[in-house]
Amino acid sequence: MIARVIVDVPASQTDRLFDYKIPEKWVDFVQPGMRVIVPFGPRQIQGFVVELSEGTNVDKVKPLSDVLDITPVLTNELISLGNWLTEQTLCFKISAYQVMLPAALRTKVKKELHRSVAVEKLDPFIKPLFSESACVDWAKVTEAFPTQLKKVQQLIEKGDLEVRYIVKEKGNKKTEKVISLANKEMSLSAILDQVSKRAQKQRDVLEFLYEQEGPLRTQDLLSQLKISRATLKPLLEQEILVENDNEIYRDPLMGIQHKKTEPLPLTPSQQSVITPIIAALEEKKHVPFLLHGVTGSGKTEIYLQAIQESLKTGREAIVLVPEIALTPQMVERFKGRFGSLVAVLHSGLSMGEKYDEWRKIHRGEVKVVVGARSAIFAPFKKLGIIIIDEEHETSYKQEENPRYHAREVALYRGRYHQCPVVLGSATPSLESFARAKKELYTLLPLHERVGNRPMPKVDVVDMREELRLGNRSMFSRALLEKLQERLKRNEQSVLFLNRRGYSTFVMCRDCGYVATCNHCDISFTYHRSHHALKCHYCGHEEPMPKTCQSCESEHIRFFGSGTQKVEEELTRVLPEARVIRMDVDTTRRKGAHEKLLSAFGQGEADILLGTQMIAKGLDFPKITLVGVLAADSMLHIPDFRSAERTFQLMEQVSGRAGRHDLLGEVVIQTYTPEHYSIELVTSHNYEHYFQMEMLQRKRGGYPPYFYMVLINVSHPELTTVISVTEKIAHFLKSELSEETMVLGPVVSPIARIKDRYRYQCMIKYKNEPKLTKTLRDIQQHYIRETNQGQLQISIDLNPYLFM
Ligand code: ADP
Ligand code: ZN
Ligand code: ZN
């Protein structure tokens, strides 16, 4: 028997199946989806078995060296998904498989075999292994039964045995000391006879431990009996007591109380939206839905009830939410409804915690996973529904290999499992809404908030006018006044500063004019080094203007301002206000995010000031004012989606105000109040905004009218980067069809990272049959240079990041 293996060498030459002989002893044992160790040249490396076959064309097949798994870590579905990902993103197969698994599985982990049933119930052949303890090292198992691993595997499948991978956390090993009696079979009097009658404290300890069911945390013992460690010492030395290091059960939701919640009776509009979802679920039909519901329209309740339906039919559910929306508040809603059937996956977890959650899914202990992007690969076998909340979020696209979009993976898995996929958003991505318009997705609209709560009232403040009236502060008079009102009424405000711009755009403070490239409709980026404006799409460069091109004012300058600066200003103008600042600096420490939010929720501050991390998932009844300090800062990022992101973000932050009984108000400060992405927030009119935005996209030749590919080249030497990028652009132009546009080469918005120069070129196309082949050819052509590590070429299909 032959195992066909993808090896862990991410390079083009090795991106294919290699054949290995399965040693006789493992013939029934090895299955597709297992990790193995194989000889590869002089080395031993890891790989994944993806197929078994009876024969091979290879002359000298080497045998597998080792099998790392006892049950496959990849299902058949995930194996074929890996192939698909490889085609879609032009990545290596090994990267596609690795991205589906928790990182812990990439490191060397110790395996243990635990028994899950009483020793007497075990199959006689395995019994002797467990004569001394309930768990044995996997190495011992293979030693004892080199040829009977298949039998062990069957016992695992039956549930009598269980394999645990022991993940050693680097740095903070999560263990605690536990203590117990060395011999639990002895009677209490026999135990007490071991110590002197006068050693009362020691006798107390023994009596106390005798009463316990199992080991007790040493710390608890000390505090409950009010004794010191000195009392335990002689008992441990005489081996009357034993102390062990126990792995703490790593609960990512530690400390959160889950109050069980019941399904709410749905409103008529919620009802009309959930009906087709449930119908698709019951008919086992793959239907992609776009749930377009304003903030507070009750989307989450619909997710919850749809999931419940999936569970009822014996199937599972995946819910994706953006990383920053994975707040305790959000998680709580799922845990509150489905309790311990929920696993949670997000980047705040340690490697071991992620692994724990993954293992619960793999072993079928949980039925629902709530997580960020990579949770889309949850190894469920009977998916009933996939939900992507805030589907427009760009964090669903992975910005490293494999550059997949979770939405596309969700649709793939939905087709495979024949189940509905629900994309939900108050502000769907242009791509998704356009697909809904073309009836590729079924549109489910929810136009009103639950309980007819009004949408917040939005005021757009023209900051040019403020300047004209002599107000040079970052707060408009209107915003300041409303902040003061909130302080008086003891209500809360949120101030939002978007500081995503690495780059600075150039704007006239008198008229709001922003310098843009005439060829691309994209804001220029200001380059301090040579005091010039540059377009990062086509490469066009202009000297920094001295006066505004539109009104000839001299107040033209580049922009940028940080949360810290705002906080200083805030304490100056509103000294009595208590402010919580949330940005990358104040939330770096694990748990800081949750702490700050809960402090705000408990009314410990009047104003929450932060970056986009506060835009999502925030749901506090006392927030009645949301202020956006500089709505333009995102609008002028050199990215064709900047208007889309501005509208989405403004809607999103508005949604934080007045979600409960108190009416909400929003103040948006801007230098371009007439821009449709800002103006249309006042009426919360998505449809109108969509039409405006589509017009722009059509004019500029951007998605969803055109597909895009971004090729990024980097190298320590500038001349090499330029010449390689030129060759690539030339090759693309010669290979691809007439209608396809090849833009560049042009220096990347971030021209140099870590001493590597960066250039890019872009492809825009509608229909390009030769695309994949041409891009593969480029990868292949530069393979030697890229393998040596000097040259890097990244190819990003449907890019979201143009840095
Ligand atoms: P969204 O996810 O669209 O922002 P939510 O699901 O958070 O909306 O709902 C907004 C608020 O309305 C929440 O406080 C939620 O508990 C409440 N809600 C949702 N559906 C109902 C319902 N059918 N009846 C009563 N309250 C509801
Ligand atoms: Zn340009
Ligand atoms: Zn001007």
Coordinates of C-alpha atoms in Angstrom, one line a residue, residues 527 530 534-539 541 710-729 743-753 756-762 791-795 802-803:
H527 CA 5.9 61.7 0.8
H530 CA 11.0 64.4 -1.1
K534 CA 2.4 60.3 -5.3
C535 CA -0.4 58.1 -6.7
H536 CA 0.1 54.6 -5.5
Y537 CA -1.9 53.1 -8.3
C538 CA -0.3 54.4 -11.4
G539 CA 2.8 56.0 -10.1
E541 CA 3.9 62.1 -9.0
L710 CA -2.2 42.6 -7.1
I711 CA 1.4 41.5 -7.6
N712 CA 3.9 42.7 -5.0
V713 CA 7.6 42.4 -5.5
S714 CA 10.2 43.0 -2.9
H715 CA 14.0 42.7 -2.7
P716 CA 16.8 44.4 -0.7
E717 CA 18.1 46.1 -3.9
L718 CA 15.9 48.7 -5.6
T719 CA 17.3 48.0 -9.1
T720 CA 16.3 44.4 -8.9
V721 CA 12.8 45.1 -7.6
I722 CA 12.2 47.5 -10.5
S723 CA 13.6 45.3 -13.2
V724 CA 11.7 42.2 -12.0
T725 CA 8.5 44.1 -11.7
E726 CA 9.0 45.5 -15.1
K727 CA 9.6 42.1 -16.6
I728 CA 6.5 40.8 -14.9
A729 CA 4.4 43.7 -16.2
L743 CA -1.1 48.8 -14.4
G744 CA 2.4 49.5 -13.1
P745 CA 5.1 48.9 -12.2
V746 CA 4.7 51.4 -9.4
V747 CA 6.3 51.8 -6.0
S748 CA 4.1 50.3 -3.2
P749 CA 2.4 52.7 -0.8
I750 CA 4.9 51.5 1.8
A751 CA 8.0 51.8 -0.3
R752 CA 10.3 49.9 1.9
I753 CA 9.7 47.4 4.8
R756 CA 13.3 45.6 1.4
Y757 CA 12.1 47.8 -1.5
R758 CA 8.6 47.1 -2.7
Y759 CA 7.0 47.6 -6.1
Q760 CA 3.7 46.4 -7.4
C761 CA 1.6 46.0 -10.5
M762 CA -2.0 45.4 -10.8
L791 CA 13.3 38.0 -3.9
Q792 CA 9.7 37.9 -2.8
I793 CA 6.7 37.9 -5.1
S794 CA 3.3 37.8 -3.7
I795 CA 0.2 37.4 -5.9
F802 CA -2.9 47.8 -1.3
M803 CA 0.0 48.6 0.9

